[in-house]
Amino acid sequence: MACPANGARSKRVDALTVKSLVRKLPLGMPNTQYYFCDASDCELVYFALDTEAPTFRREDLVVRVGAKETADPIPICYCFGFTRQDIRDEIGSTGKSTVAERIKAEVEAGHCACEVKNPSGKCCLGDVTRAAKDGLRRLQASTI
């Protein structure tokens, strides 16, 4: 689904996620399918196909939307509080990141709540793995 603000491809998000993270839900909010726009250049976070349904911007959420942030701390794991800087710091001091493994252990123990804590409503492990790979590439490039 295309974001009405910038045309970026957006993904379905569960109503539970929207209801958990929007600061003030309007009374009589329709029960409709919402979509999550993760484009960094767009203030819109949640929108519905139903044009009568309210849309929600970054400032409407109770958490910072990591995909839209440019200034640290940039959240990457909402369940366990990891930021992109945590990953960079660990790579800088140890040459590797164990954040993904630590999150996996917590997920396996049943301690995650991605659907109510992460604005995308999805597990963060893909984002964490990409951030770690990027951090390792930067470290390698700086040692050449």
Tab-separated table of N, CA and C in Angstrom:
chain	number	residue	atom	x	y	z
A	1	MET	N	0.841	-1.171	0.000
A	1	MET	CA	0.000	0.000	0.000
A	1	MET	C	0.890	1.239	0.000
A	2	ALA	N	0.558	2.228	-0.801
A	2	ALA	CA	1.343	3.456	-0.904
A	2	ALA	C	0.922	4.467	0.153
A	3	CYS	N	1.899	5.079	0.795
A	3	CYS	CA	1.641	6.122	1.780
A	3	CYS	C	1.017	7.325	1.060
A	4	PRO	N	-0.079	7.858	1.589
A	4	PRO	CA	-0.721	8.996	0.932
A	4	PRO	C	0.113	10.280	1.000
A	5	ALA	N	1.067	10.343	1.914
A	5	ALA	CA	1.872	11.551	2.063
A	5	ALA	C	3.056	11.592	1.099
A	6	ASN	N	3.690	10.423	0.852
A	6	ASN	CA	4.897	10.436	0.012
A	6	ASN	C	4.939	9.327	-1.037
A	7	GLY	N	3.958	8.445	-1.041
A	7	GLY	CA	3.906	7.377	-2.037
A	7	GLY	C	4.773	6.171	-1.733
A	8	ALA	N	5.470	6.173	-0.604
A	8	ALA	CA	6.340	5.044	-0.242
A	8	ALA	C	5.513	3.800	0.044
A	9	ARG	N	6.080	2.665	-0.307
A	9	ARG	CA	5.416	1.390	-0.035
A	9	ARG	C	5.346	1.190	1.476
A	10	SER	N	4.167	0.875	1.967
A	10	SER	CA	3.933	0.713	3.398
A	10	SER	C	3.361	-0.666	3.668
A	11	LYS	N	3.541	-1.126	4.910
A	11	LYS	CA	3.121	-2.473	5.272
A	11	LYS	C	1.967	-2.441	6.255
A	12	ARG	N	1.162	-3.501	6.188
A	12	ARG	CA	0.049	-3.656	7.137
A	12	ARG	C	0.590	-3.681	8.559
A	13	VAL	N	-0.196	-3.119	9.445
A	13	VAL	CA	0.124	-3.171	10.862
A	13	VAL	C	-1.167	-3.497	11.601
A	14	ASP	N	-1.045	-4.291	12.629
A	14	ASP	CA	-2.202	-4.718	13.400
A	14	ASP	C	-2.798	-3.540	14.171
A	15	ALA	N	-4.099	-3.542	14.321
A	15	ALA	CA	-4.781	-2.486	15.070
A	15	ALA	C	-4.270	-2.422	16.510
A	16	LEU	N	-3.881	-3.550	17.073
A	16	LEU	CA	-3.340	-3.574	18.434
A	16	LEU	C	-2.087	-2.705	18.533
A	17	THR	N	-1.247	-2.728	17.509
A	17	THR	CA	-0.034	-1.914	17.509
A	17	THR	C	-0.398	-0.437	17.516
A	18	VAL	N	-1.297	-0.054	16.639
A	18	VAL	CA	-1.728	1.347	16.562
A	18	VAL	C	-2.316	1.776	17.902
A	19	LYS	N	-3.202	0.984	18.443
A	19	LYS	CA	-3.869	1.324	19.701
A	19	LYS	C	-2.893	1.378	20.874
A	20	SER	N	-1.829	0.594	20.815
A	20	SER	CA	-0.847	0.557	21.901
A	20	SER	C	0.109	1.743	21.865
A	21	LEU	N	0.359	2.289	20.677
A	21	LEU	CA	1.417	3.288	20.554
A	21	LEU	C	0.956	4.710	20.263
A	22	VAL	N	-0.278	4.881	19.860
A	22	VAL	CA	-0.775	6.240	19.616
A	22	VAL	C	-1.145	6.870	20.958
A	23	ARG	N	-0.621	8.062	21.171
A	23	ARG	CA	-0.782	8.771	22.448
A	23	ARG	C	-2.253	9.010	22.813
A	24	LYS	N	-3.033	9.577	21.916
A	24	LYS	CA	-4.446	9.856	22.183
A	24	LYS	C	-5.267	9.353	21.011
A	25	LEU	N	-5.961	8.268	21.222
A	25	LEU	CA	-6.840	7.738	20.181
A	25	LEU	C	-8.151	8.508	20.189
A	26	PRO	N	-8.654	8.850	19.024
A	26	PRO	CA	-9.941	9.555	18.991
A	26	PRO	C	-11.078	8.624	19.403
A	27	LEU	N	-12.091	9.189	20.011
A	27	LEU	CA	-13.282	8.411	20.352
A	27	LEU	C	-13.942	7.936	19.062
A	28	GLY	N	-14.431	6.739	19.079
A	28	GLY	CA	-15.107	6.202	17.907
A	28	GLY	C	-14.174	5.878	16.752
A	29	MET	N	-12.927	5.599	17.075
A	29	MET	CA	-11.969	5.252	16.020
A	29	MET	C	-12.478	4.020	15.273
A	30	PRO	N	-12.545	4.089	13.941
A	30	PRO	CA	-13.089	2.956	13.185
A	30	PRO	C	-12.194	1.724	13.269
A	31	ASN	N	-12.801	0.575	13.203
A	31	ASN	CA	-12.066	-0.682	13.192
A	31	ASN	C	-11.696	-0.973	11.736
A	32	THR	N	-10.542	-0.493	11.308
A	32	THR	CA	-10.124	-0.611	9.918
A	32	THR	C	-8.658	-1.022	9.846
A	33	GLN	N	-8.222	-1.467	8.693
A	33	GLN	CA	-6.835	-1.879	8.498
A	33	GLN	C	-5.935	-0.642	8.403
A	34	TYR	N	-4.895	-0.623	9.234
A	34	TYR	CA	-3.907	0.456	9.185
A	34	TYR	C	-2.631	-0.036	8.519
A	35	TYR	N	-1.855	0.932	8.044
A	35	TYR	CA	-0.572	0.670	7.387
A	35	TYR	C	0.490	1.526	8.056
A	36	PHE	N	1.728	1.016	8.048
A	36	PHE	CA	2.877	1.675	8.669
A	36	PHE	C	3.823	2.179	7.592
A	37	CYS	N	4.074	3.479	7.592
A	37	CYS	CA	5.035	4.077	6.650
A	37	CYS	C	6.357	4.243	7.388
A	38	ASP	N	7.407	3.568	6.905
A	38	ASP	CA	8.705	3.674	7.574
A	38	ASP	C	9.684	4.597	6.845
A	39	ALA	N	9.193	5.349	5.871
A	39	ALA	CA	10.058	6.266	5.129
A	39	ALA	C	10.584	7.355	6.065
A	40	SER	N	11.893	7.530	6.086
A	40	SER	CA	12.512	8.486	7.003
A	40	SER	C	12.160	9.934	6.681
A	41	ASP	N	11.787	10.214	5.447
A	41	ASP	CA	11.478	11.590	5.042
A	41	ASP	C	9.991	11.921	5.155
A	42	CYS	N	9.245	11.096	5.861
A	42	CYS	CA	7.795	11.280	5.965
A	42	CYS	C	7.385	11.329	7.435
A	43	GLU	N	6.595	12.323	7.801
A	43	GLU	CA	6.111	12.453	9.178
A	43	GLU	C	4.969	11.494	9.496
A	44	LEU	N	4.295	10.993	8.460
A	44	LEU	CA	3.164	10.096	8.656
A	44	LEU	C	3.663	8.722	9.098
A	45	VAL	N	3.042	8.160	10.118
A	45	VAL	CA	3.421	6.833	10.615
A	45	VAL	C	2.341	5.815	10.278
A	46	TYR	N	1.095	6.096	10.641
A	46	TYR	CA	-0.010	5.173	10.398
A	46	TYR	C	-1.099	5.845	9.564
A	47	PHE	N	-1.638	5.090	8.614
A	47	PHE	CA	-2.752	5.567	7.805
A	47	PHE	C	-3.608	4.377	7.424
A	48	ALA	N	-4.838	4.642	7.023
A	48	ALA	CA	-5.778	3.599	6.612
A	48	ALA	C	-6.253	3.886	5.195
A	49	LEU	N	-6.769	2.857	4.527
A	49	LEU	CA	-7.373	3.056	3.213
A	49	LEU	C	-8.625	3.912	3.325
A	50	ASP	N	-9.330	3.722	4.410
A	50	ASP	CA	-10.541	4.482	4.691
A	50	ASP	C	-10.146	5.936	4.949
A	51	THR	N	-10.471	6.824	4.036
A	51	THR	CA	-10.059	8.223	4.164
A	51	THR	C	-10.733	8.936	5.332
A	52	GLU	N	-11.769	8.333	5.878
A	52	GLU	CA	-12.436	8.916	7.053
A	52	GLU	C	-11.681	8.567	8.337
A	53	ALA	N	-10.846	7.554	8.292
A	53	ALA	CA	-10.094	7.123	9.470
A	53	ALA	C	-8.970	8.126	9.746
A	54	PRO	N	-8.683	8.357	11.019
A	54	PRO	CA	-7.603	9.300	11.334
A	54	PRO	C	-6.240	8.752	10.922
A	55	THR	N	-5.322	9.656	10.601
A	55	THR	CA	-3.932	9.285	10.361
A	55	THR	C	-3.133	9.717	11.576
A	56	PHE	N	-1.941	9.133	11.730
A	56	PHE	CA	-1.128	9.445	12.899
A	56	PHE	C	0.306	9.739	12.472
A	57	ARG	N	0.838	10.814	13.028
A	57	ARG	CA	2.191	11.280	12.710
A	57	ARG	C	3.151	10.921	13.834
A	58	ARG	N	4.425	11.173	13.589
A	58	ARG	CA	5.465	10.849	14.584
A	58	ARG	C	5.113	11.377	15.967
A	59	GLU	N	4.678	12.632	16.028
A	59	GLU	CA	4.414	13.254	17.327
A	59	GLU	C	3.205	12.649	18.038
A	60	ASP	N	2.410	11.859	17.335
A	60	ASP	CA	1.242	11.224	17.942
A	60	ASP	C	1.585	9.945	18.700
A	61	LEU	N	2.791	9.448	18.522
A	61	LEU	CA	3.179	8.181	19.150
A	61	LEU	C	3.875	8.395	20.486
A	62	VAL	N	3.812	7.384	21.343
A	62	VAL	CA	4.442	7.459	22.661
A	62	VAL	C	5.912	7.057	22.618
A	63	VAL	N	6.382	6.577	21.470
A	63	VAL	CA	7.782	6.202	21.299
A	63	VAL	C	8.344	6.908	20.073
A	64	ARG	N	9.665	7.018	20.027
A	64	ARG	CA	10.325	7.528	18.830
A	64	ARG	C	10.302	6.415	17.787
A	65	VAL	N	10.064	6.771	16.544
A	65	VAL	CA	10.012	5.789	15.460
A	65	VAL	C	11.418	5.705	14.851
A	66	GLY	N	12.131	4.650	15.206
A	66	GLY	CA	13.528	4.516	14.801
A	66	GLY	C	13.762	4.661	13.315
A	67	ALA	N	12.869	4.141	12.495
A	67	ALA	CA	13.026	4.217	11.045
A	67	ALA	C	12.965	5.654	10.541
A	68	LYS	N	12.417	6.549	11.344
A	68	LYS	CA	12.247	7.937	10.930
A	68	LYS	C	13.216	8.886	11.624
A	69	GLU	N	14.015	8.381	12.536
A	69	GLU	CA	14.915	9.222	13.324
A	69	GLU	C	16.286	9.353	12.686
A	70	THR	N	16.916	10.511	12.907
A	70	THR	CA	18.281	10.736	12.420
A	70	THR	C	19.236	11.078	13.555
A	71	ALA	N	18.705	11.419	14.720
A	71	ALA	CA	19.543	11.799	15.853
A	71	ALA	C	19.479	10.732	16.938
A	72	ASP	N	20.628	10.405	17.489
A	72	ASP	CA	20.702	9.417	18.570
A	72	ASP	C	20.017	9.950	19.828
A	73	PRO	N	19.490	9.078	20.649
A	73	PRO	CA	19.450	7.621	20.485
A	73	PRO	C	18.330	7.204	19.529
A	74	ILE	N	18.684	6.369	18.574
A	74	ILE	CA	17.724	5.856	17.601
A	74	ILE	C	17.325	4.454	18.040
A	75	PRO	N	16.075	4.280	18.461
A	75	PRO	CA	15.650	2.948	18.912
A	75	PRO	C	15.685	1.946	17.768
A	76	ILE	N	16.129	0.734	18.124
A	76	ILE	CA	16.122	-0.348	17.134
A	76	ILE	C	15.405	-1.563	17.695
A	77	CYS	N	15.458	-1.758	19.005
A	77	CYS	CA	14.736	-2.844	19.659
A	77	CYS	C	13.904	-2.245	20.786
A	78	TYR	N	12.603	-2.275	20.594
A	78	TYR	CA	11.697	-1.637	21.542
A	78	TYR	C	11.426	-2.505	22.766
A	79	CYS	N	11.562	-3.790	22.646
A	79	CYS	CA	11.283	-4.683	23.776
A	79	CYS	C	12.394	-4.653	24.821
A	80	PHE	N	13.646	-4.540	24.363
A	80	PHE	CA	14.779	-4.644	25.281
A	80	PHE	C	15.636	-3.388	25.319
A	81	GLY	N	15.190	-2.338	24.650
A	81	GLY	CA	15.811	-1.032	24.792
A	81	GLY	C	17.113	-0.797	24.044
A	82	PHE	N	17.429	-1.610	23.056
A	82	PHE	CA	18.670	-1.403	22.314
A	82	PHE	C	18.509	-0.276	21.292
A	83	THR	N	19.588	0.480	21.106
A	83	THR	CA	19.620	1.547	20.110
A	83	THR	C	20.680	1.211	19.060
A	84	ARG	N	20.645	1.952	17.955
A	84	ARG	CA	21.686	1.768	16.934
A	84	ARG	C	23.055	2.069	17.529
A	85	GLN	N	23.109	3.064	18.435
A	85	GLN	CA	24.384	3.417	19.068
A	85	GLN	C	24.913	2.271	19.926
A	86	ASP	N	24.054	1.536	20.590
A	86	ASP	CA	24.497	0.372	21.373
A	86	ASP	C	25.244	-0.612	20.481
A	87	ILE	N	24.705	-0.840	19.296
A	87	ILE	CA	25.340	-1.773	18.351
A	87	ILE	C	26.682	-1.218	17.897
A	88	ARG	N	26.721	0.069	17.527
A	88	ARG	CA	27.979	0.687	17.089
A	88	ARG	C	29.021	0.656	18.198
A	89	ASP	N	28.606	0.968	19.434
A	89	ASP	CA	29.546	0.968	20.564
A	89	ASP	C	30.137	-0.413	20.801
A	90	GLU	N	29.282	-1.438	20.761
A	90	GLU	CA	29.776	-2.802	20.984
A	90	GLU	C	30.747	-3.210	19.885
A	91	ILE	N	30.434	-2.887	18.656
A	91	ILE	CA	31.333	-3.212	17.539
A	91	ILE	C	32.646	-2.451	17.694
A	92	GLY	N	32.565	-1.195	18.100
A	92	GLY	CA	33.776	-0.394	18.294
A	92	GLY	C	34.676	-0.931	19.381
A	93	SER	N	34.094	-1.490	20.437
A	93	SER	CA	34.914	-1.983	21.551
A	93	SER	C	35.299	-3.451	21.445
A	94	THR	N	34.504	-4.255	20.727
A	94	THR	CA	34.798	-5.697	20.673
A	94	THR	C	35.027	-6.229	19.265
A	95	GLY	N	34.669	-5.418	18.250
A	95	GLY	CA	34.805	-5.884	16.872
A	95	GLY	C	33.643	-6.731	16.390
A	96	LYS	N	32.604	-6.863	17.227
A	96	LYS	CA	31.421	-7.631	16.829
A	96	LYS	C	30.221	-7.142	17.624
A	97	SER	N	29.039	-7.598	17.215
A	97	SER	CA	27.824	-7.268	17.945
A	97	SER	C	27.124	-8.555	18.363
A	98	THR	N	26.741	-8.597	19.621
A	98	THR	CA	25.999	-9.747	20.149
A	98	THR	C	24.532	-9.399	20.406
A	99	VAL	N	24.126	-8.207	19.991
A	99	VAL	CA	22.764	-7.746	20.267
A	99	VAL	C	21.724	-8.712	19.691
A	100	ALA	N	21.902	-9.133	18.443
A	100	ALA	CA	20.925	-10.041	17.826
A	100	ALA	C	20.808	-11.339	18.612
A	101	GLU	N	21.929	-11.887	19.039
A	101	GLU	CA	21.897	-13.138	19.798
A	101	GLU	C	21.198	-12.951	21.143
A	102	ARG	N	21.449	-11.814	21.789
A	102	ARG	CA	20.806	-11.558	23.082
A	102	ARG	C	19.305	-11.390	22.911
A	103	ILE	N	18.895	-10.726	21.831
A	103	ILE	CA	17.456	-10.573	21.569
A	103	ILE	C	16.830	-11.930	21.263
A	104	LYS	N	17.500	-12.744	20.451
A	104	LYS	CA	16.976	-14.076	20.127
A	104	LYS	C	16.733	-14.882	21.396
A	105	ALA	N	17.658	-14.824	22.338
A	105	ALA	CA	17.505	-15.562	23.594
A	105	ALA	C	16.282	-15.072	24.364
A	106	GLU	N	16.062	-13.771	24.391
A	106	GLU	CA	14.894	-13.213	25.078
A	106	GLU	C	13.594	-13.601	24.372
A	107	VAL	N	13.613	-13.587	23.030
A	107	VAL	CA	12.430	-13.987	22.260
A	107	VAL	C	12.090	-15.446	22.557
A	108	GLU	N	13.113	-16.296	22.538
A	108	GLU	CA	12.900	-17.726	22.820
A	108	GLU	C	12.360	-17.950	24.221
A	109	ALA	N	12.720	-17.051	25.152
A	109	ALA	CA	12.227	-17.154	26.529
A	109	ALA	C	10.826	-16.549	26.669
A	110	GLY	N	10.287	-16.011	25.566
A	110	GLY	CA	8.931	-15.461	25.581
A	110	GLY	C	8.821	-14.068	26.167
A	111	HIS	N	9.923	-13.309	26.131
A	111	HIS	CA	9.929	-12.000	26.770
A	111	HIS	C	9.713	-10.823	25.818
A	112	CYS	N	9.364	-11.059	24.585
A	112	CYS	CA	9.191	-9.934	23.652
A	112	CYS	C	7.712	-9.564	23.548
A	113	ALA	N	7.499	-8.334	23.089
A	113	ALA	CA	6.135	-7.839	22.878
A	113	ALA	C	6.149	-6.884	21.682
A	114	CYS	N	6.738	-7.332	20.597
A	114	CYS	CA	6.922	-6.500	19.404
A	114	CYS	C	5.621	-5.887	18.905
A	115	GLU	N	4.538	-6.639	18.968
A	115	GLU	CA	3.271	-6.174	18.415
A	115	GLU	C	2.694	-4.983	19.170
A	116	VAL	N	3.151	-4.741	20.405
A	116	VAL	CA	2.652	-3.592	21.159
A	116	VAL	C	3.735	-2.567	21.484
A	117	LYS	N	4.988	-2.872	21.202
A	117	LYS	CA	6.075	-1.942	21.520
A	117	LYS	C	6.773	-1.362	20.291
A	118	ASN	N	6.845	-2.129	19.204
A	118	ASN	CA	7.542	-1.686	17.997
A	118	ASN	C	6.529	-1.023	17.052
A	119	PRO	N	6.779	0.221	16.623
A	119	PRO	CA	5.817	0.888	15.737
A	119	PRO	C	5.484	0.102	14.467
A	120	SER	N	6.411	-0.717	13.989
A	120	SER	CA	6.117	-1.525	12.801
A	120	SER	C	5.251	-2.732	13.140
A	121	GLY	N	5.175	-3.068	14.430
A	121	GLY	CA	4.425	-4.237	14.865
A	121	GLY	C	5.144	-5.534	14.596
A	122	LYS	N	6.365	-5.449	14.114
A	122	LYS	CA	7.156	-6.627	13.722
A	122	LYS	C	8.371	-6.789	14.629
A	123	CYS	N	8.978	-7.948	14.553
A	123	CYS	CA	10.209	-8.230	15.280
A	123	CYS	C	11.344	-7.368	14.720
A	124	CYS	N	12.211	-6.912	15.569
A	124	CYS	CA	13.311	-6.028	15.182
A	124	CYS	C	14.547	-6.754	14.667
A	125	LEU	N	14.591	-8.074	14.731
A	125	LEU	CA	15.839	-8.794	14.428
A	125	LEU	C	16.406	-8.497	13.042
A	126	GLY	N	15.570	-8.312	12.051
A	126	GLY	CA	16.070	-7.956	10.719
A	126	GLY	C	16.784	-6.619	10.738
A	127	ASP	N	16.188	-5.636	11.413
A	127	ASP	CA	16.799	-4.310	11.518
A	127	ASP	C	18.100	-4.377	12.321
A	128	VAL	N	18.095	-5.152	13.387
A	128	VAL	CA	19.289	-5.296	14.223
A	128	VAL	C	20.426	-5.927	13.416
A	129	THR	N	20.117	-6.976	12.676
A	129	THR	CA	21.134	-7.656	11.861
A	129	THR	C	21.698	-6.712	10.805
A	130	ARG	N	20.833	-5.930	10.135
A	130	ARG	CA	21.300	-4.960	9.132
A	130	ARG	C	22.180	-3.887	9.776
A	131	ALA	N	21.794	-3.403	10.947
A	131	ALA	CA	22.581	-2.372	11.635
A	131	ALA	C	23.947	-2.915	12.039
A	132	ALA	N	23.989	-4.167	12.486
A	132	ALA	CA	25.265	-4.775	12.865
A	132	ALA	C	26.165	-4.953	11.641
A	133	LYS	N	25.605	-5.417	10.535
A	133	LYS	CA	26.398	-5.575	9.308
A	133	LYS	C	26.935	-4.228	8.839
A	134	ASP	N	26.103	-3.199	8.913
A	134	ASP	CA	26.535	-1.859	8.522
A	134	ASP	C	27.656	-1.375	9.438
A	135	GLY	N	27.512	-1.609	10.734
A	135	GLY	CA	28.550	-1.221	11.688
A	135	GLY	C	29.863	-1.938	11.428
A	136	LEU	N	29.776	-3.224	11.108
A	136	LEU	CA	30.999	-3.987	10.804
A	136	LEU	C	31.645	-3.491	9.522
A	137	ARG	N	30.853	-3.160	8.514
A	137	ARG	CA	31.396	-2.611	7.261
A	137	ARG	C	32.113	-1.293	7.516
A	138	ARG	N	31.523	-0.455	8.348
A	138	ARG	CA	32.139	0.840	8.681
A	138	ARG	C	33.460	0.652	9.428
A	139	LEU	N	33.464	-0.317	10.337
A	139	LEU	CA	34.686	-0.598	11.083
A	139	LEU	C	35.786	-1.081	10.139
A	140	GLN	N	35.448	-1.992	9.252
A	140	GLN	CA	36.424	-2.506	8.284
A	140	GLN	C	36.907	-1.399	7.362
A	141	ALA	N	36.012	-0.525	6.913
A	141	ALA	CA	36.398	0.576	6.016
A	141	ALA	C	37.324	1.560	6.720
A	142	SER	N	37.140	1.742	8.033
A	142	SER	CA	37.972	2.694	8.758
A	142	SER	C	39.363	2.135	9.068
A	143	THR	N	39.530	0.823	8.986
A	143	THR	CA	40.840	0.213	9.253
A	143	THR	C	41.654	-0.019	7.992
A	144	ILE	N	41.069	0.332	6.845
A	144	ILE	CA	41.785	0.135	5.565
A	144	ILE	C	42.643	1.336	5.270
